[in-house]
Coordinates of C-alpha atoms and ligand atoms in Angstrom, one line a residue:
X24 CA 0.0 0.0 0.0
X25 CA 1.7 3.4 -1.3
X26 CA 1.1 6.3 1.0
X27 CA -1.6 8.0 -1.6
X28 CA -3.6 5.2 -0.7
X29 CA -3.1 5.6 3.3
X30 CA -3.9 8.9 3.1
X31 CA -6.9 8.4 0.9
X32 CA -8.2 6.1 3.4
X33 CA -7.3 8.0 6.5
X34 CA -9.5 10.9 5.2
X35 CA -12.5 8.2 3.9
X36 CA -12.2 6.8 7.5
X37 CA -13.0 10.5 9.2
X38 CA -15.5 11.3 6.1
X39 CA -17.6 8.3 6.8
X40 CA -17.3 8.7 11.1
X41 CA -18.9 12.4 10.8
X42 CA -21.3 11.2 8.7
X43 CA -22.7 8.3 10.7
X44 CA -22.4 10.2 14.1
X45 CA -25.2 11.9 13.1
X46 CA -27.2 8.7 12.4
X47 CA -30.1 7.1 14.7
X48 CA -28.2 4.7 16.8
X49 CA -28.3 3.4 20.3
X50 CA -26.3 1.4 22.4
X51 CA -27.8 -0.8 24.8
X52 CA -27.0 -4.6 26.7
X53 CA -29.3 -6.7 24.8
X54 CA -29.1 -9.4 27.6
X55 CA -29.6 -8.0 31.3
X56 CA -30.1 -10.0 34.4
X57 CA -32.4 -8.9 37.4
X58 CA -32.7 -9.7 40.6
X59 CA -36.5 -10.2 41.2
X60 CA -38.2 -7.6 43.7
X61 CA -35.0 -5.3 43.6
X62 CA -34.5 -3.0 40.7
X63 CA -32.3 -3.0 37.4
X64 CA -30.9 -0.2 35.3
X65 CA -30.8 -0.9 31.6
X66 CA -27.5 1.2 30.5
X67 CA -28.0 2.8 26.8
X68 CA -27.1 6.3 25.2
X69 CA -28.5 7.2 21.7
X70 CA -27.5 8.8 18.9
X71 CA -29.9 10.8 16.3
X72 CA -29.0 13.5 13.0
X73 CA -29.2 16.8 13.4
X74 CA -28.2 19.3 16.5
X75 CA -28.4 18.0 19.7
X76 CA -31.6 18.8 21.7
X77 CA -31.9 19.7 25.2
X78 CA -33.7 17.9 27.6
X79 CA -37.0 19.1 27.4
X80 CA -37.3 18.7 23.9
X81 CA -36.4 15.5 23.6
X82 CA -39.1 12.4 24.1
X83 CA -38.0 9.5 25.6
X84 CA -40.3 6.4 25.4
X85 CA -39.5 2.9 26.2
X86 CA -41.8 0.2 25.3
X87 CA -42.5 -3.9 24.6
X88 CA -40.7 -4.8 21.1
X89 CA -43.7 -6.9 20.3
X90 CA -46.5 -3.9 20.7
X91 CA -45.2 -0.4 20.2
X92 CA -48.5 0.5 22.5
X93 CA -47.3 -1.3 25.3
X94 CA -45.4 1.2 27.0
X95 CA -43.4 0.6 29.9
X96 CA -42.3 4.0 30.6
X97 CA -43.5 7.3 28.8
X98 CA -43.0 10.9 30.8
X99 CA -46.9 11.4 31.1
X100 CA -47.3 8.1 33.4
X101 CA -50.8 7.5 32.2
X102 CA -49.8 6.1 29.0
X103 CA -48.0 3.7 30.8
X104 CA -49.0 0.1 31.2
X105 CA -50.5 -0.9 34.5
X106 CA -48.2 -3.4 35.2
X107 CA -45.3 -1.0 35.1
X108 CA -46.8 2.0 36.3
X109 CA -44.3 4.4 38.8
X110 CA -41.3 1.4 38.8
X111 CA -40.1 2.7 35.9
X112 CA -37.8 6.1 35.3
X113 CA -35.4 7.4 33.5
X114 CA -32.0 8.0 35.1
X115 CA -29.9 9.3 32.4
X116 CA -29.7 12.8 31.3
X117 CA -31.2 13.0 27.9
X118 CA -29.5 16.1 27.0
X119 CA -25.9 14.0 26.8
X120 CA -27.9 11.1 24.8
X121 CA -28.3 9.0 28.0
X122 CA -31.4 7.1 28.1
X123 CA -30.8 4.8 30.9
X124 CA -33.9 3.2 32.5
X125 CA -34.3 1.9 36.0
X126 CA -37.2 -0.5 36.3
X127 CA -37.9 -1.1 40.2
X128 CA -39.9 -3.9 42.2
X129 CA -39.0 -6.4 39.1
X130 CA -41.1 -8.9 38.9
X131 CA -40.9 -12.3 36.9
X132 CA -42.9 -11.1 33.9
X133 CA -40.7 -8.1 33.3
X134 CA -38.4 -9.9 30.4
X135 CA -39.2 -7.5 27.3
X136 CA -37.4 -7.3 25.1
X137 CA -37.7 -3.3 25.9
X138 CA -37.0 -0.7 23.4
X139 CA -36.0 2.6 23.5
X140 CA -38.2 5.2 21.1
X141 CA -37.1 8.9 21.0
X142 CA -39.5 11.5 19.7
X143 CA -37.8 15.0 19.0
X144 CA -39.8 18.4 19.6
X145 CA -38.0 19.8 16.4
X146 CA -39.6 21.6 13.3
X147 CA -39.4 18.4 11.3
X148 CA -40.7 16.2 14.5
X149 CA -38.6 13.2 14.0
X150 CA -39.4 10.2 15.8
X151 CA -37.6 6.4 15.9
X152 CA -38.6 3.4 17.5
X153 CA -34.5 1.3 17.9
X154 CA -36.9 -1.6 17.7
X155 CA -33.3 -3.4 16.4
X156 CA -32.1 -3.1 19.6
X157 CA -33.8 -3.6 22.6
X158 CA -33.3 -5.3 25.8
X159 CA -34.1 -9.1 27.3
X160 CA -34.5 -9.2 31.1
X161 CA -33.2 -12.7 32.5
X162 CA -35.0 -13.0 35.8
X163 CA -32.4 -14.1 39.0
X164 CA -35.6 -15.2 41.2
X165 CA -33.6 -15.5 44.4
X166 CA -30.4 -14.1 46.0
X167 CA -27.3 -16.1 46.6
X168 CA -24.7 -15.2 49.1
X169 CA -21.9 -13.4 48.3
X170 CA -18.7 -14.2 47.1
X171 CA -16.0 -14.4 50.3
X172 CA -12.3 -14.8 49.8
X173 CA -9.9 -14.8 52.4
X174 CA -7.0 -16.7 54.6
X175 CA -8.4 -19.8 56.9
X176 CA -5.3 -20.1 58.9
X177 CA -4.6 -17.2 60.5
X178 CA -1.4 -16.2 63.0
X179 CA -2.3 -14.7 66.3
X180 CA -1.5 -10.8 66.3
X181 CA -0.9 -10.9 62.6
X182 CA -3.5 -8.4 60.6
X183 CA -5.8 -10.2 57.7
X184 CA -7.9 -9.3 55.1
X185 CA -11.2 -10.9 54.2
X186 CA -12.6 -9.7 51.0
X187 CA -16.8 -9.9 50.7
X188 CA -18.3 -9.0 47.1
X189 CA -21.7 -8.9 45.4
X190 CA -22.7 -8.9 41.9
X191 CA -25.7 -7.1 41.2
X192 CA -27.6 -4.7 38.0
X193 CA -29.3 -2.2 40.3
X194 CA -26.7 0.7 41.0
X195 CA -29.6 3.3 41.8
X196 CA -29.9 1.3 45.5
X197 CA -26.0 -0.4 46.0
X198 CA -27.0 -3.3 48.1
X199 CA -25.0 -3.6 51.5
X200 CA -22.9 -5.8 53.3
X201 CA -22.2 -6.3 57.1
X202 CA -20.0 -8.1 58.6
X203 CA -20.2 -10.1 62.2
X204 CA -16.6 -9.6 63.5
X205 CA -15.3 -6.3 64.5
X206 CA -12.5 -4.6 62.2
X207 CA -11.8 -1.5 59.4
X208 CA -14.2 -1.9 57.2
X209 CA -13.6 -0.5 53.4
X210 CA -16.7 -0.6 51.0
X211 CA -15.9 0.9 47.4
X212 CA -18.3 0.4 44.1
X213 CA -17.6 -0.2 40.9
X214 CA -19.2 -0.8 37.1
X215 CA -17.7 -3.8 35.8
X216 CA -19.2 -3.3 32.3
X217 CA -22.5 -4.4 30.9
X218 CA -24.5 -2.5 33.1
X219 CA -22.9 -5.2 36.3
X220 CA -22.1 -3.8 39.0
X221 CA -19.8 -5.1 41.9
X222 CA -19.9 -3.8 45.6
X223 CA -16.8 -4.9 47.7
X224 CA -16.0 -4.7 51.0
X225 CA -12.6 -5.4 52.7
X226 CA -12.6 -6.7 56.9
X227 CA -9.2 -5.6 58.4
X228 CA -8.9 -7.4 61.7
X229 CA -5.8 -9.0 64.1
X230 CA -7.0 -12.2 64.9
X231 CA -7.1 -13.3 68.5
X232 CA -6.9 -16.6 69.9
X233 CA -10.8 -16.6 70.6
X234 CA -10.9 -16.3 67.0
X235 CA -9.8 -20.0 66.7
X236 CA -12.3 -22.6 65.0
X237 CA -15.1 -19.6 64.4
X238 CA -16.6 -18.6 61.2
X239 CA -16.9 -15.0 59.9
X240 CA -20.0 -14.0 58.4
X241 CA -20.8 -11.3 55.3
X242 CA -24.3 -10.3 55.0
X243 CA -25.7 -8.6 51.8
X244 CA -28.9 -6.8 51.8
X245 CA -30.4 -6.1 48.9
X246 CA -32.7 -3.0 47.5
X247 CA -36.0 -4.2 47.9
X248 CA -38.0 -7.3 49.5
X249 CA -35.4 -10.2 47.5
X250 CA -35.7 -13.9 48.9
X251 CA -32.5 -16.1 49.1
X252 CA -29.5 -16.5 50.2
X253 CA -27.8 -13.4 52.0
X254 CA -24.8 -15.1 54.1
X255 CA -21.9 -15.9 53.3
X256 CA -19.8 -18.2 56.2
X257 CA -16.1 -18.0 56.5
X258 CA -14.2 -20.5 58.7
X259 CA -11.1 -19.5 60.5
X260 CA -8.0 -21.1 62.6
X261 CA -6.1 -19.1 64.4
X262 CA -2.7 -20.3 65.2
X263 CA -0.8 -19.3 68.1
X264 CA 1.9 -16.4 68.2
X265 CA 4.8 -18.8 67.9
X266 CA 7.5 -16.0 67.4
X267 CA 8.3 -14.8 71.0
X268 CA 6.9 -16.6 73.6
X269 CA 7.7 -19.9 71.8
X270 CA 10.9 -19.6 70.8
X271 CA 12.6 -17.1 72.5
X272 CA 11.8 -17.8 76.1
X273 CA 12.8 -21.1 75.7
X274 CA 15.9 -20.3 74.2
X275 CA 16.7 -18.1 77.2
X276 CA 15.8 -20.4 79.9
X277 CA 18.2 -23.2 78.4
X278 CA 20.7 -20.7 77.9
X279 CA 20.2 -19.6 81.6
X280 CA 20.1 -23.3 82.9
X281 CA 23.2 -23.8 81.4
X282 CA 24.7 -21.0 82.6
X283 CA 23.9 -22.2 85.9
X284 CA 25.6 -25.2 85.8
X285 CA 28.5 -24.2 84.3
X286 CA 29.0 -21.7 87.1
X287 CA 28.1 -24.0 89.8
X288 CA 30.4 -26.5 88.5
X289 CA 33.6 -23.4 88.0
X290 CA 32.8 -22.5 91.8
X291 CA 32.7 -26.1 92.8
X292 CA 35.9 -27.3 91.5
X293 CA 37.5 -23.7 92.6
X294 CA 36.3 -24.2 96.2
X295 CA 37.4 -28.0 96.3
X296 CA 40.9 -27.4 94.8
X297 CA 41.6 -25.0 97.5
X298 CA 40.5 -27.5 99.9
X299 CA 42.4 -30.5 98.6
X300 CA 45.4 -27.6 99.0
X301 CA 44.8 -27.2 102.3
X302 CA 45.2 -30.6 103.2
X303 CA 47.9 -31.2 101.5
X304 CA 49.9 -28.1 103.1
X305 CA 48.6 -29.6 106.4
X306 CA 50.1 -33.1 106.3
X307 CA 52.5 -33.2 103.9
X308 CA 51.6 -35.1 101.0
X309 CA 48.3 -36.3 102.6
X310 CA 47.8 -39.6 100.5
X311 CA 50.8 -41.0 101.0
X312 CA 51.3 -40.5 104.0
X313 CA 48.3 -41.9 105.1
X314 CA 48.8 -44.8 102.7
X315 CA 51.7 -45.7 104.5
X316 CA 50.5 -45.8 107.9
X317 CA 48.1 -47.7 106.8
X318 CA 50.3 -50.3 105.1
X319 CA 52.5 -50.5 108.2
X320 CA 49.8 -51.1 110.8
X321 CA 49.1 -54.4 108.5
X322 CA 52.0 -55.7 108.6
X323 CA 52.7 -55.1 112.2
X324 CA 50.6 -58.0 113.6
X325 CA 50.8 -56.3 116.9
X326 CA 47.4 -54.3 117.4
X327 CA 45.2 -57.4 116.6
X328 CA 47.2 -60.5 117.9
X329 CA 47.2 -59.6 121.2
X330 CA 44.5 -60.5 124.2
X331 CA 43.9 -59.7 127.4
X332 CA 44.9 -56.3 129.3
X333 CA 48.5 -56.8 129.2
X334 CA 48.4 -57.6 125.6
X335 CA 46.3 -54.5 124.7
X336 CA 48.3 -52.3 126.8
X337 CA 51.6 -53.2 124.8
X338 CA 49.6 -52.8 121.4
X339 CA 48.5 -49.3 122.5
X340 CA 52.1 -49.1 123.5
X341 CA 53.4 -50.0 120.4
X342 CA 51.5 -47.2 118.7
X343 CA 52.7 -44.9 120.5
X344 CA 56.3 -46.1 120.2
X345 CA 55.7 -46.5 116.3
X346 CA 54.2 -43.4 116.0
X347 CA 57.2 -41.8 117.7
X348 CA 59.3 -43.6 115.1
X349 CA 57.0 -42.8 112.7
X350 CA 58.1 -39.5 111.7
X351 CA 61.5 -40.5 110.9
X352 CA 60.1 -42.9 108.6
X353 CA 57.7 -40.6 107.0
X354 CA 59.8 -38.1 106.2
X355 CA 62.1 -40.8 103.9
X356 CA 58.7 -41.7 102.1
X357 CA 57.8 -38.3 101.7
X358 CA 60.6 -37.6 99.9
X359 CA 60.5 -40.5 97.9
X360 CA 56.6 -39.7 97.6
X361 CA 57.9 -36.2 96.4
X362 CA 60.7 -38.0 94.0
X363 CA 57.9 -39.6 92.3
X364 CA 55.5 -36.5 91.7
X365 CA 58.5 -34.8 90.3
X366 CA 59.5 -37.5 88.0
X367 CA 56.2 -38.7 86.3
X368 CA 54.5 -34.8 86.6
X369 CA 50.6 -35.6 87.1
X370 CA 50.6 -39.2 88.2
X371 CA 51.8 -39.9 91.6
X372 CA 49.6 -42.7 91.6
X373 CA 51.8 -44.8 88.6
X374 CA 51.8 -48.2 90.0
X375 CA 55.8 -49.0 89.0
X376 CA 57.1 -46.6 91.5
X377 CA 54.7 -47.3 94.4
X378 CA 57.6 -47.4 97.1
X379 CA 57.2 -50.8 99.4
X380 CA 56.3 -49.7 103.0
X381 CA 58.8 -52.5 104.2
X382 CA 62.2 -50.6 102.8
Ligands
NAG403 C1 -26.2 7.3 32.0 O1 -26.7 7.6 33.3 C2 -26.4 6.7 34.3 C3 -27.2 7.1 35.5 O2 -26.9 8.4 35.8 C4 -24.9 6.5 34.5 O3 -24.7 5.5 35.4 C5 -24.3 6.1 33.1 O4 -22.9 6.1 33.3 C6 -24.6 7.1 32.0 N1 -24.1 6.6 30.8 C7 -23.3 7.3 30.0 C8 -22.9 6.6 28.7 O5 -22.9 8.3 30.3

């Protein structure tokens, strides 16, 4: 394609768009749903040739597709049909080409298909019947609950979101939701397209631990005397804070404990190697002294040989002569006792030097 021909058809493209601006159009959902006994809005904007008219000479007019006479809403309400008589109005503006209509109370017959006729108050009086476009009301008889969406397992002290939402055609009375548990509540609405709607509303909360194994319920209320479903249930589990109390004071009680013992233990040995100091500065090198005694009171049969007075006498004797002795002979062990400490270091016990009591 050369760029003659581009331009040719960029300037057919805006030729053609002006011209058919200025047509009889209008846009409208051709399939709507409705929620019996609450009220719907039927979106649609219109186009027609000529200047735009104001308000209040413009005609709007909806009525069945099958009988132009049955009219469902006119501005004089007499010509409407009984059956629609004051649920019907017009919410747009027709001065911007909105002729949006808001049919209240619905009730199960109200399935059209609707169309929209416009009648112009001009010097040429044009009228049109969009009778190619009209509207088909599917009937929702009853309610169901709205839509919930959240966490089930929740953490203690930890904030949450639980998100309620309702679908619905009848923005003139936004249906509302309540919830059962305390907490920020944000409702916003919005058009989703297609003449839907959507109200949302977010719960804030911080879970406690009396939240744990409840349920949450949304509520919707609808505009007008709707039948159904209206709650939704959520179910919740609430698990303990585990971050501080659970680990942490644990943590610091085993650290503690530890501590404890270790400390016990440091003062223990400290105050036990002082003592075992003491002794040993008090006799020598307590052990082997002692040992030695000992040793030479066995082989000495004197202390338990003996009988009688005369006999005990002589062994108490004896003890007191050996004891007398007894130093002399101590002090050559103790330095041989000494010898071996200084020989083998840590082991005075080693069993190859243990010095014969006899020598
Ligand atoms: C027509 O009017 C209704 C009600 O005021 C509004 O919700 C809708 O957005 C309007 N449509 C257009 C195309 O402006």
């Amino acid at each position: 394609m050369d760029v003659r021909a581009g331009v040719f058809l960029y300037w057919f493209h805006i030729i053609c768009a002006g011209v058919f601006a200025d047509v009889w159009k209008v846009q409208v959902e051709p399939e709507m749903e409705a929620l019996v006994s609450s009220c719907v809005v039927l979106p649609c904007s219109f186009t027609y040739p000529g200047q735009q008219q104001p308000s209040d000479r413009t005609k709007a007019i909806w009525h069945k597709k099958d009988n132009w006479n049955d009219i469902i809403f006119h501005k004089d309400g007499s010509k409407v049909e009984d059956n629609f008589k004051g649920r019907t109005k017009l919410v747009g503006s027709l001065g911007s080409s909105n002729c949006s209509l808001e049919i209240d109370q619905v009730r199960n017959h109200d399935n059209g298909p609707f169309c929209f006729r416009v009648e112009l108050e001009t010097s040429t009086k044009d009228k049109y019947s969009f009778v190619d476009n009209c509207v088909s009301i599917k009937m929702i008889e009853q309610s169901s609950k709205p839509d919930l969406q959240g966490e089930q397992s929740l953490q203690e002290g930890q904030p949450t979101v639980i998100k309620c939402s309702v679908r619905h055609t009848c923005p003139s009375y936004q249906p509302t939701l309540t919830w059962s548990h305390s907490g920020k509540i944000m409702t916003s609405y919005k058009h989703i397209g297609h003449g839907l709607w959507e109200v949302e509303s977010l719960l804030t909360f911080t879970p406690t631990k009396e939240d744990d194994h409840s349920s949450i319920n949304c509520t919707v209320e609808h505009h007008g005397k709707v039948i159904g479903e209206r709650v939704a249930t959520h179910s919740i589990f609430v698990k303990e804070q585990a971050s501080l109390m659970h680990i942490v004071v644990p943590a610091v009680s085993s650290l503690g404990a530890a501590l404890f013992v270790g400390l016990l233990c440091f003062f223990i040995v400290k105050r036990y190697k002082k003592r075992i100091a003491d002794l040993q500065s008090r006799d020598g090198n307590g052990m082997w002294s002692r040992l030695s005694r000992l040793s030479r009171r066995f082989h000495s049969g004197d202390g338990r040989s003996g009988s009688g007075g005369r006999e005990q006498r002589r062994s108490i004797w004896s003890r007191f002569s050996r004891r007398g002795q007894g130093h002399q002979v101590q002090g050559n062990y103790d330095s041989k006792a000494n010898n071996v400490c200084t020989a083998s270091g840590n082991k005075p016990f080693s069993k190859g030097r243990m010095p014969s009591p006899k020598s």
